[in-house]
Amino acid sequence: MALPLLDLLSRLAGILLKQERPEDAWPVALRVLHGCESNFGAEHRRTTAAALQVGQIAERIGDIEAAIIAYRKAWAGKRVVDGADHHETIDCAMRLAKLLHS
């Protein structure tokens, strides 16, 4: 996927979320995550951001298993990209823990 298209899709997913349209944002966010994984790999800032967004959308539409998978991807990547003590890494861990213990 071309990088400009990836940027546009990422923005579109964010806009749809702000419009309270998570069901519409879901396929767009999945495409962005796949594109980031293909272009940048799992341990890249853009991929971890995309995984986090997928997790948030999945949680909002009630797909808890998909949210857990996405948050695990985001957390694993963020530990490498930002370090274990970074606030975004901790946020991913907290989101994941909340779902695993509910």
C-alpha positions as YAML, in Angstrom:
chain: A
units: angstrom
residues:
- id: 1
  name: MET
  ca: [0.00, 0.00, 0.00]
- id: 2
  name: ALA
  ca: [1.37, 3.43, -0.92]
- id: 3
  name: LEU
  ca: [2.37, 5.54, 2.07]
- id: 4
  name: PRO
  ca: [0.24, 8.60, 1.15]
- id: 5
  name: LEU
  ca: [-2.82, 6.32, 0.95]
- id: 6
  name: LEU
  ca: [-1.90, 4.82, 4.31]
- id: 7
  name: ASP
  ca: [-1.77, 8.32, 5.82]
- id: 8
  name: LEU
  ca: [-5.17, 9.22, 4.35]
- id: 9
  name: LEU
  ca: [-6.78, 6.01, 5.60]
- id: 10
  name: SER
  ca: [-5.35, 6.55, 9.06]
- id: 11
  name: ARG
  ca: [-6.84, 10.04, 9.15]
- id: 12
  name: LEU
  ca: [-10.16, 8.73, 7.87]
- id: 13
  name: ALA
  ca: [-10.32, 6.13, 10.66]
- id: 14
  name: GLY
  ca: [-9.68, 8.88, 13.21]
- id: 15
  name: ILE
  ca: [-12.38, 11.10, 11.72]
- id: 16
  name: LEU
  ca: [-14.90, 8.26, 11.74]
- id: 17
  name: LEU
  ca: [-14.10, 7.59, 15.39]
- id: 18
  name: LYS
  ca: [-14.61, 11.25, 16.29]
- id: 19
  name: GLN
  ca: [-17.96, 11.07, 14.51]
- id: 20
  name: GLU
  ca: [-18.90, 8.13, 16.75]
- id: 21
  name: ARG
  ca: [-18.88, 5.72, 13.81]
- id: 22
  name: PRO
  ca: [-16.66, 2.89, 15.07]
- id: 23
  name: GLU
  ca: [-18.33, 0.29, 12.83]
- id: 24
  name: ASP
  ca: [-17.31, 2.34, 9.79]
- id: 25
  name: ALA
  ca: [-13.83, 2.98, 11.19]
- id: 26
  name: TRP
  ca: [-13.20, -0.73, 11.85]
- id: 27
  name: PRO
  ca: [-12.37, -1.94, 8.29]
- id: 28
  name: VAL
  ca: [-10.38, 1.22, 7.58]
- id: 29
  name: ALA
  ca: [-8.29, 0.82, 10.75]
- id: 30
  name: LEU
  ca: [-7.65, -2.86, 9.97]
- id: 31
  name: ARG
  ca: [-6.40, -1.91, 6.52]
- id: 32
  name: VAL
  ca: [-4.11, 0.73, 8.06]
- id: 33
  name: LEU
  ca: [-2.69, -1.81, 10.53]
- id: 34
  name: HIS
  ca: [-2.06, -4.33, 7.75]
- id: 35
  name: GLY
  ca: [-0.39, -1.64, 5.66]
- id: 36
  name: CYS
  ca: [1.81, -0.51, 8.54]
- id: 37
  name: GLU
  ca: [2.83, -4.08, 9.34]
- id: 38
  name: SER
  ca: [3.70, -4.66, 5.66]
- id: 39
  name: ASN
  ca: [5.58, -1.40, 5.17]
- id: 40
  name: PHE
  ca: [7.25, -0.85, 8.54]
- id: 41
  name: GLY
  ca: [7.16, -4.11, 10.51]
- id: 42
  name: ALA
  ca: [5.68, -4.84, 13.93]
- id: 43
  name: GLU
  ca: [8.19, -2.79, 15.91]
- id: 44
  name: HIS
  ca: [7.59, 0.62, 14.39]
- id: 45
  name: ARG
  ca: [5.90, 3.67, 15.88]
- id: 46
  name: ARG
  ca: [3.26, 3.86, 13.14]
- id: 47
  name: THR
  ca: [2.43, 0.17, 13.44]
- id: 48
  name: THR
  ca: [2.02, 0.36, 17.20]
- id: 49
  name: ALA
  ca: [-0.21, 3.43, 16.83]
- id: 50
  name: ALA
  ca: [-2.32, 1.59, 14.26]
- id: 51
  name: ALA
  ca: [-2.60, -1.47, 16.53]
- id: 52
  name: LEU
  ca: [-3.68, 0.73, 19.42]
- id: 53
  name: GLN
  ca: [-6.34, 2.36, 17.24]
- id: 54
  name: VAL
  ca: [-7.62, -1.06, 16.12]
- id: 55
  name: GLY
  ca: [-7.82, -2.13, 19.76]
- id: 56
  name: GLN
  ca: [-9.78, 0.97, 20.74]
- id: 57
  name: ILE
  ca: [-12.22, 0.50, 17.87]
- id: 58
  name: ALA
  ca: [-12.63, -3.21, 18.57]
- id: 59
  name: GLU
  ca: [-13.36, -2.42, 22.21]
- id: 60
  name: ARG
  ca: [-15.96, 0.17, 21.23]
- id: 61
  name: ILE
  ca: [-17.78, -2.22, 18.89]
- id: 62
  name: GLY
  ca: [-17.68, -4.96, 21.51]
- id: 63
  name: ASP
  ca: [-15.17, -7.30, 19.88]
- id: 64
  name: ILE
  ca: [-13.15, -7.95, 23.01]
- id: 65
  name: GLU
  ca: [-11.04, -10.76, 21.53]
- id: 66
  name: ALA
  ca: [-9.94, -8.54, 18.63]
- id: 67
  name: ALA
  ca: [-9.20, -5.73, 21.09]
- id: 68
  name: ILE
  ca: [-7.02, -8.04, 23.19]
- id: 69
  name: ILE
  ca: [-5.07, -9.17, 20.11]
- id: 70
  name: ALA
  ca: [-4.57, -5.59, 18.93]
- id: 71
  name: TYR
  ca: [-3.56, -4.30, 22.38]
- id: 72
  name: ARG
  ca: [-1.05, -7.16, 22.69]
- id: 73
  name: LYS
  ca: [0.48, -6.14, 19.35]
- id: 74
  name: ALA
  ca: [0.59, -2.50, 20.39]
- id: 75
  name: TRP
  ca: [2.09, -3.28, 23.81]
- id: 76
  name: ALA
  ca: [4.76, -5.60, 22.38]
- id: 77
  name: GLY
  ca: [5.77, -3.03, 19.80]
- id: 78
  name: LYS
  ca: [5.71, -0.10, 22.22]
- id: 79
  name: ARG
  ca: [8.00, -1.92, 24.65]
- id: 80
  name: VAL
  ca: [10.61, -2.05, 21.88]
- id: 81
  name: VAL
  ca: [9.91, 1.35, 20.31]
- id: 82
  name: ASP
  ca: [9.38, 3.46, 23.43]
- id: 83
  name: GLY
  ca: [10.58, 1.30, 26.32]
- id: 84
  name: ALA
  ca: [8.72, -0.42, 29.12]
- id: 85
  name: ASP
  ca: [8.40, 2.71, 31.27]
- id: 86
  name: HIS
  ca: [7.02, 5.04, 28.59]
- id: 87
  name: HIS
  ca: [3.51, 6.35, 29.29]
- id: 88
  name: GLU
  ca: [2.14, 5.00, 25.98]
- id: 89
  name: THR
  ca: [3.55, 1.54, 26.73]
- id: 90
  name: ILE
  ca: [1.96, 1.63, 30.17]
- id: 91
  name: ASP
  ca: [-1.33, 2.81, 28.64]
- id: 92
  name: CYS
  ca: [-1.34, -0.22, 26.31]
- id: 93
  name: ALA
  ca: [-0.58, -2.54, 29.22]
- id: 94
  name: MET
  ca: [-3.41, -1.02, 31.26]
- id: 95
  name: ARG
  ca: [-5.91, -1.35, 28.40]
- id: 96
  name: LEU
  ca: [-4.89, -4.97, 27.91]
- id: 97
  name: ALA
  ca: [-5.04, -5.76, 31.63]
- id: 98
  name: LYS
  ca: [-8.50, -4.22, 31.92]
- id: 99
  name: LEU
  ca: [-9.85, -6.52, 29.20]
- id: 100
  name: LEU
  ca: [-8.06, -9.61, 30.46]
- id: 101
  name: HIS
  ca: [-9.42, -9.14, 33.98]
- id: 102
  name: SER
  ca: [-13.01, -8.26, 33.13]
...
